[in-house]
Amino acid sequence: MIKKAVITAAGLGTRFLPITKAQPKEMLPVVHKPVIQYVVEEVYLSGIKELVIVTGRHKRAVEDHVDGYIGKKENEYVNDFERVLEAMNIFFVRQKEQRGLGDAVRYAEAFVGDDPFALLLGDNITIPNCTEILIDIFEELGAPVVAIEKVSIERARHRGIIKGRKIKEDVYLIEDMFEKPERPISNLGIIGRYVLTPDVFNYLRETEPGYAGEIQLTDALRNMVLDGKEIYGYLYPGRRFDIGNKIDWFKANIELGLRDEEIGKELREWIHKVKGYL
Ligand code: UTP
């Protein structure tokens, strides 16, 4: 039912400066692969073959990495990705000005057309595959779904937050939502995975700049909810790393590194040893 996906990767990544001065944050390595590769593979493993990636200035490396031809096939991470790229149709569109996530999503309108679609933030990794689960929920409930996680109230002020009524295990009917609220109304924070319907574009068109002067996707979704449209929140039980901030990037490398067959054992031993020096 969901045949199309959109990945946003046009953000400036100022929280990562100077690391992102000349390279996109989506190209930061997490164990064996850059972040964008995890996200494209998540789309493919969800059964979606049509993908548009919204990029922008300074994002050439993302486009080059997600290009069919890698060259020398030296290891499984190269070979597996090449197979993924061969099976998919991937398009790029460039956001002209960095006016926020909501604005970036608008660039996918022509590609999406009249179809529901998955939306993934290109700097977030989810393990296991969150998009695949959202698609199942969308098919069951027939309405947009936003992945959420429990956050501390302190962190909630820096996140998109939903207020909802629990309708069944891990699923909430959203009653209201706010982007980075001063006084959070709940501890349910939005994570970078969505399944949306094309009517969101009508709302994005009407959405005024919000938090930080940017067009916020959360504000457009809020207006849909206030118009009486059903949108669900799914409490994702897996691991989600927001590579847009440094500490999550470190955590992703350590946690996924510890689980890795090739380097896990040595990393564990090293962590044990280094703890002795601290
Ligand atoms: P962030 O909130 O992480 O913002 O974007 P950012 O600009 O990328 O990073 P900082 O805050 O400067 O460090 C969330 C998602 O929205 C995309 C980002 O690429 C990321 O997927 N985005 C954000 C855009 O595509 N365009 C924008 O104008 C803003």
Tab-separated table of C-alpha atoms and ligand atoms in Angstrom:
chain	number	residue	atom	x	y	z
A	1	MET	CA	0.000	0.000	0.000
A	2	ILE	CA	2.853	2.426	0.767
A	3	LYS	CA	4.976	2.612	-2.347
A	4	LYS	CA	6.770	5.914	-1.897
A	5	ALA	CA	9.137	7.399	0.648
A	6	VAL	CA	10.616	10.824	1.316
A	7	ILE	CA	13.873	11.389	3.197
A	8	THR	CA	14.683	14.923	4.345
A	9	ALA	CA	18.380	15.723	4.405
A	10	ALA	CA	18.582	19.446	3.686
A	11	GLY	CA	19.106	20.747	7.236
A	12	LEU	CA	22.281	22.705	7.935
A	13	GLY	CA	23.475	20.672	10.903
A	14	THR	CA	24.677	23.712	12.854
A	15	ARG	CA	24.751	21.713	16.098
A	16	PHE	CA	27.588	19.709	14.583
A	17	LEU	CA	29.792	22.597	13.510
A	18	PRO	CA	32.664	22.609	12.682
A	19	ILE	CA	32.316	18.920	11.713
A	20	THR	CA	29.560	19.872	9.244
A	21	LYS	CA	31.363	22.880	7.780
A	22	ALA	CA	32.225	21.011	4.589
A	23	GLN	CA	30.382	17.682	4.944
A	24	PRO	CA	26.742	16.814	5.630
A	25	LYS	CA	25.814	15.261	8.976
A	26	GLU	CA	24.096	12.457	7.017
A	27	MET	CA	27.581	11.322	5.968
A	28	LEU	CA	28.837	10.860	9.526
A	29	PRO	CA	29.957	7.272	10.052
A	30	VAL	CA	28.109	4.962	12.423
A	31	VAL	CA	30.280	1.843	12.761
A	32	HIS	CA	30.577	0.635	9.123
A	33	LYS	CA	28.298	3.003	7.196
A	34	PRO	CA	27.300	6.652	6.901
A	35	VAL	CA	23.956	7.554	8.484
A	36	ILE	CA	22.170	8.103	5.162
A	37	GLN	CA	22.894	4.495	4.149
A	38	TYR	CA	21.006	3.172	7.202
A	39	VAL	CA	18.027	5.351	6.315
A	40	VAL	CA	17.921	4.369	2.622
A	41	GLU	CA	18.235	0.696	3.621
A	42	GLU	CA	15.328	1.134	6.067
A	43	VAL	CA	13.175	2.390	3.179
A	44	TYR	CA	14.148	-0.558	0.991
A	45	LEU	CA	13.613	-3.112	3.767
A	46	SER	CA	10.112	-1.669	4.289
A	47	GLY	CA	9.259	-2.783	0.757
A	48	ILE	CA	9.428	0.697	-0.804
A	49	LYS	CA	11.224	1.181	-4.123
A	50	GLU	CA	10.365	4.793	-5.012
A	51	LEU	CA	12.297	7.345	-2.999
A	52	VAL	CA	12.941	11.072	-3.116
A	53	ILE	CA	15.679	12.624	-0.998
A	54	VAL	CA	15.373	16.334	-0.237
A	55	THR	CA	18.885	17.775	-0.175
A	56	GLY	CA	20.301	21.266	-0.421
A	57	ARG	CA	23.507	23.241	-0.458
A	58	HIS	CA	26.588	21.344	0.793
A	59	LYS	CA	24.863	17.970	0.331
A	60	ARG	CA	26.652	16.735	-2.768
A	61	ALA	CA	28.272	13.914	-0.774
A	62	VAL	CA	24.815	12.510	0.089
A	63	GLU	CA	23.858	12.442	-3.592
A	64	ASP	CA	27.175	10.814	-4.512
A	65	HIS	CA	26.842	8.169	-1.808
A	66	VAL	CA	23.314	7.238	-2.872
A	67	ASP	CA	24.457	6.886	-6.460
A	68	GLY	CA	24.179	3.468	-8.119
A	69	TYR	CA	27.836	3.015	-8.892
A	70	ILE	CA	30.225	2.547	-6.011
A	71	GLY	CA	33.139	1.029	-7.939
A	72	LYS	CA	35.309	-1.591	-6.305
A	73	LYS	CA	33.139	-4.101	-4.512
A	74	GLU	CA	35.261	-4.730	-1.501
A	75	ASN	CA	33.009	-5.730	1.356
A	76	GLU	CA	29.469	-6.739	2.298
A	77	TYR	CA	28.447	-3.162	3.216
A	78	VAL	CA	29.313	-2.021	-0.307
A	79	ASN	CA	27.776	-5.025	-2.032
A	80	ASP	CA	24.554	-5.015	-0.004
A	81	PHE	CA	24.015	-1.304	-0.620
A	82	GLU	CA	24.711	-1.624	-4.316
A	83	ARG	CA	21.977	-4.265	-4.547
A	84	VAL	CA	19.583	-1.939	-2.694
A	85	LEU	CA	20.379	0.958	-5.020
A	86	GLU	CA	19.944	-1.207	-8.089
A	87	ALA	CA	16.459	-2.242	-6.953
A	88	MET	CA	15.271	1.295	-6.206
A	89	ASN	CA	14.329	4.433	-8.128
A	90	ILE	CA	15.885	7.312	-6.254
A	91	PHE	CA	15.277	10.974	-7.058
A	92	PHE	CA	16.758	14.124	-5.585
A	93	VAL	CA	15.253	17.527	-5.112
A	94	ARG	CA	17.052	20.496	-3.579
A	95	GLN	CA	15.469	22.747	-0.987
A	96	LYS	CA	16.348	26.263	-2.079
A	97	GLU	CA	16.445	27.858	1.345
A	98	GLN	CA	16.648	26.126	4.725
A	99	ARG	CA	13.210	27.187	5.943
A	100	GLY	CA	12.475	24.164	8.129
A	101	LEU	CA	11.367	20.544	7.976
A	102	GLY	CA	7.818	21.443	6.901
A	103	ASP	CA	9.180	23.450	3.983
A	104	ALA	CA	11.548	20.606	3.015
A	105	VAL	CA	8.646	18.126	2.892
A	106	ARG	CA	6.793	20.440	0.481
A	107	TYR	CA	9.492	19.817	-2.123
A	108	ALA	CA	8.296	16.198	-2.332
A	109	GLU	CA	4.737	17.123	-3.337
A	110	ALA	CA	5.101	16.491	-7.077
A	111	PHE	CA	6.773	13.134	-6.416
A	112	VAL	CA	4.163	12.019	-3.871
A	113	GLY	CA	1.123	12.980	-5.972
A	114	ASP	CA	-2.048	11.383	-4.582
A	115	ASP	CA	-0.365	8.568	-2.667
A	116	PRO	CA	0.256	8.044	1.032
A	117	PHE	CA	3.969	8.029	1.799
A	118	ALA	CA	6.579	7.275	4.423
A	119	LEU	CA	8.666	10.186	5.701
A	120	LEU	CA	12.057	9.603	7.312
A	121	LEU	CA	14.446	12.200	8.711
A	122	GLY	CA	17.795	11.488	7.101
A	123	ASP	CA	19.720	11.995	10.335
A	124	ASN	CA	17.832	9.425	12.430
A	125	ILE	CA	18.537	5.704	12.731
A	126	THR	CA	15.916	3.271	14.091
A	127	ILE	CA	16.625	-0.311	15.058
A	128	PRO	CA	14.555	-2.372	14.428
A	129	ASN	CA	13.006	-0.851	11.290
A	130	CYS	CA	10.389	1.657	12.516
A	131	THR	CA	8.996	2.498	9.052
A	132	GLU	CA	7.962	-1.102	8.472
A	133	ILE	CA	5.898	-1.090	11.683
A	134	LEU	CA	4.311	2.302	10.876
A	135	ILE	CA	3.197	0.967	7.501
A	136	ASP	CA	1.416	-1.964	9.201
A	137	ILE	CA	-0.376	0.448	11.556
A	138	PHE	CA	-1.315	2.747	8.664
A	139	GLU	CA	-2.786	-0.212	6.803
A	140	GLU	CA	-4.779	-1.240	9.846
A	141	LEU	CA	-6.072	2.199	10.872
A	142	GLY	CA	-6.185	3.946	7.480
A	143	ALA	CA	-4.861	7.261	8.859
A	144	PRO	CA	-1.470	8.969	9.245
A	145	VAL	CA	0.865	7.648	11.946
A	146	VAL	CA	3.697	9.425	13.732
A	147	ALA	CA	6.321	7.479	15.684
A	148	ILE	CA	6.838	8.668	19.263
A	149	GLU	CA	8.971	7.782	22.282
A	150	LYS	CA	8.849	8.617	25.985
A	151	VAL	CA	11.179	11.468	26.881
A	152	SER	CA	12.037	13.294	30.100
A	153	ILE	CA	10.131	16.550	30.661
A	154	GLU	CA	13.462	18.388	30.434
A	155	ARG	CA	14.063	16.988	26.926
A	156	ALA	CA	10.405	17.447	25.956
A	157	ARG	CA	10.981	21.207	25.723
A	158	HIS	CA	13.390	20.562	22.858
A	159	ARG	CA	11.152	18.186	20.952
A	160	GLY	CA	7.886	17.902	19.048
A	161	ILE	CA	5.346	16.627	21.603
A	162	ILE	CA	1.953	14.967	21.212
A	163	LYS	CA	-0.967	14.702	23.570
A	164	GLY	CA	-3.140	11.716	22.848
A	165	ARG	CA	-5.708	9.210	24.036
A	166	LYS	CA	-4.434	5.663	24.216
A	167	ILE	CA	-6.647	3.505	22.024
A	168	LYS	CA	-4.680	0.293	22.320
A	169	GLU	CA	-1.278	-1.064	23.258
A	170	ASP	CA	1.312	1.501	22.103
A	171	VAL	CA	-1.160	3.442	19.876
A	172	TYR	CA	-2.572	6.905	20.693
A	173	LEU	CA	-5.173	8.985	18.877
A	174	ILE	CA	-3.508	12.409	18.760
A	175	GLU	CA	-5.545	15.239	20.299
A	176	ASP	CA	-2.952	17.985	20.093
A	177	MET	CA	0.712	18.503	19.324
A	178	PHE	CA	3.357	21.195	19.753
A	179	GLU	CA	6.862	21.853	18.452
A	180	LYS	CA	9.389	22.537	21.226
A	181	PRO	CA	6.823	23.762	23.785
A	182	GLU	CA	7.934	25.927	26.711
A	183	ARG	CA	5.574	23.964	28.949
A	184	PRO	CA	5.324	20.410	27.624
A	185	ILE	CA	1.869	18.891	27.891
A	186	SER	CA	3.165	15.327	27.855
A	187	ASN	CA	6.316	13.246	27.726
A	188	LEU	CA	5.559	11.716	24.313
A	189	GLY	CA	8.157	13.042	21.878
A	190	ILE	CA	7.948	12.735	18.100
A	191	ILE	CA	10.788	10.779	16.467
A	192	GLY	CA	11.817	11.105	12.852
A	193	ARG	CA	9.494	8.551	11.260
A	194	TYR	CA	6.012	9.121	9.819
A	195	VAL	CA	3.471	7.661	7.400
A	196	LEU	CA	1.451	10.549	5.969
A	197	THR	CA	-1.355	11.175	3.499
A	198	PRO	CA	-1.061	13.728	0.677
A	199	ASP	CA	-3.563	16.123	2.288
A	200	VAL	CA	-0.656	17.208	4.509
A	201	PHE	CA	0.557	19.342	1.581
A	202	ASN	CA	-2.605	21.480	1.713
A	203	TYR	CA	-1.858	22.192	5.365
A	204	LEU	CA	1.869	22.793	4.816
A	205	ARG	CA	1.017	25.400	2.206
A	206	GLU	CA	-0.987	27.318	4.813
A	207	THR	CA	1.478	26.875	7.686
A	208	GLU	CA	3.141	30.074	8.912
A	209	PRO	CA	6.704	30.027	10.236
A	210	GLY	CA	6.680	28.761	13.825
A	211	TYR	CA	9.434	27.797	16.253
A	212	ALA	CA	12.795	29.349	15.240
A	213	GLY	CA	11.058	31.115	12.348
A	214	GLU	CA	10.881	27.824	10.415
A	215	ILE	CA	7.931	26.064	8.760
A	216	GLN	CA	7.250	23.237	11.199
A	217	LEU	CA	5.753	19.927	10.098
A	218	THR	CA	4.331	19.537	13.620
A	219	ASP	CA	2.305	22.757	13.154
A	220	ALA	CA	0.798	21.468	9.886
A	221	LEU	CA	-0.097	18.121	11.501
A	222	ARG	CA	-1.597	19.997	14.472
A	223	ASN	CA	-3.873	21.930	12.119
A	224	MET	CA	-4.993	18.644	10.573
A	225	VAL	CA	-5.847	17.309	14.052
A	226	LEU	CA	-7.708	20.522	14.961
A	227	ASP	CA	-9.671	20.129	11.704
A	228	GLY	CA	-10.882	16.771	13.001
A	229	LYS	CA	-8.547	14.539	10.968
A	230	GLU	CA	-7.385	11.352	12.622
A	231	ILE	CA	-3.647	11.053	13.212
A	232	TYR	CA	-2.173	8.325	15.388
A	233	GLY	CA	0.951	8.183	17.509
A	234	TYR	CA	2.822	4.908	17.774
A	235	LEU	CA	5.029	4.366	20.808
A	236	TYR	CA	8.052	2.857	19.116
A	237	PRO	CA	9.711	0.360	21.429
A	238	GLY	CA	13.044	0.109	19.605
A	239	ARG	CA	16.265	2.087	19.644
A	240	ARG	CA	16.309	5.451	17.923
A	241	PHE	CA	19.423	7.560	17.491
A	242	ASP	CA	19.152	11.217	16.502
A	243	ILE	CA	22.453	11.767	14.751
A	244	GLY	CA	21.607	15.493	14.595
A	245	ASN	CA	23.094	15.764	18.090
A	246	LYS	CA	26.583	14.748	19.111
A	247	ILE	CA	25.855	12.611	22.144
A	248	ASP	CA	23.397	10.400	20.210
A	249	TRP	CA	25.993	10.006	17.486
A	250	PHE	CA	28.537	8.752	20.033
A	251	LYS	CA	25.940	6.491	21.654
A	252	ALA	CA	24.990	5.012	18.258
A	253	ASN	CA	28.603	4.202	17.479
A	254	ILE	CA	29.214	2.612	20.866
A	255	GLU	CA	25.929	0.681	21.107
A	256	LEU	CA	25.912	-0.577	17.526
A	257	GLY	CA	29.667	-1.115	17.705
A	258	LEU	CA	29.266	-3.334	20.781
A	259	ARG	CA	26.650	-5.389	18.929
A	260	ASP	CA	28.834	-5.715	15.831
A	261	GLU	CA	30.359	-9.079	14.953
A	262	GLU	CA	33.563	-7.627	13.565
A	263	ILE	CA	34.490	-5.063	16.207
A	264	GLY	CA	32.133	-5.767	19.162
A	265	LYS	CA	34.418	-8.044	21.160
A	266	GLU	CA	37.466	-5.825	20.904
A	267	LEU	CA	35.440	-2.678	21.636
A	268	ARG	CA	33.977	-4.266	24.787
A	269	GLU	CA	37.430	-5.237	26.023
A	270	TRP	CA	38.760	-1.764	25.269
A	271	ILE	CA	35.888	-0.029	27.112
A	272	HIS	CA	36.537	-2.263	30.097
A	273	LYS	CA	40.221	-1.362	30.036
A	274	VAL	CA	39.729	2.363	29.483
A	275	LYS	CA	37.331	2.567	32.436
A	276	GLY	CA	40.334	1.743	34.586
A	277	TYR	CA	42.135	4.914	33.454
A	278	LEU	CA	39.218	7.270	34.204
B	1	UTP	P1	16.929	19.522	12.476
B	1	UTP	O1	15.916	19.997	13.441
B	1	UTP	O2	17.926	18.525	12.976
B	1	UTP	O3	17.685	20.813	11.913
B	1	UTP	O4	16.187	18.957	11.202
B	1	UTP	P2	19.013	20.897	11.064
B	1	UTP	O5	18.991	22.232	10.394
B	1	UTP	O6	19.183	19.701	10.191
B	1	UTP	O7	20.191	20.829	12.143
B	1	UTP	P3	20.683	21.945	13.178
B	1	UTP	O8	19.531	22.205	14.103
B	1	UTP	O9	21.103	23.133	12.368
B	1	UTP	O10	21.843	21.298	13.888
B	1	UTP	C1	15.318	17.846	11.284
B	1	UTP	C2	15.170	17.238	9.898
B	1	UTP	O11	14.671	18.203	8.990
B	1	UTP	C3	15.540	18.373	7.879
B	1	UTP	C4	16.891	17.908	8.393
B	1	UTP	O12	17.725	17.523	7.312
B	1	UTP	C5	16.484	16.753	9.270
B	1	UTP	O13	16.167	15.611	8.480
B	1	UTP	N1	15.504	19.786	7.481
B	1	UTP	C6	15.513	20.774	8.432
B	1	UTP	C7	15.454	20.094	6.155
B	1	UTP	O14	15.462	19.204	5.275
B	1	UTP	N2	15.389	21.412	5.790
B	1	UTP	C8	15.391	22.415	6.699
B	1	UTP	O15	15.300	23.598	6.300
B	1	UTP	C9	15.458	22.086	8.056
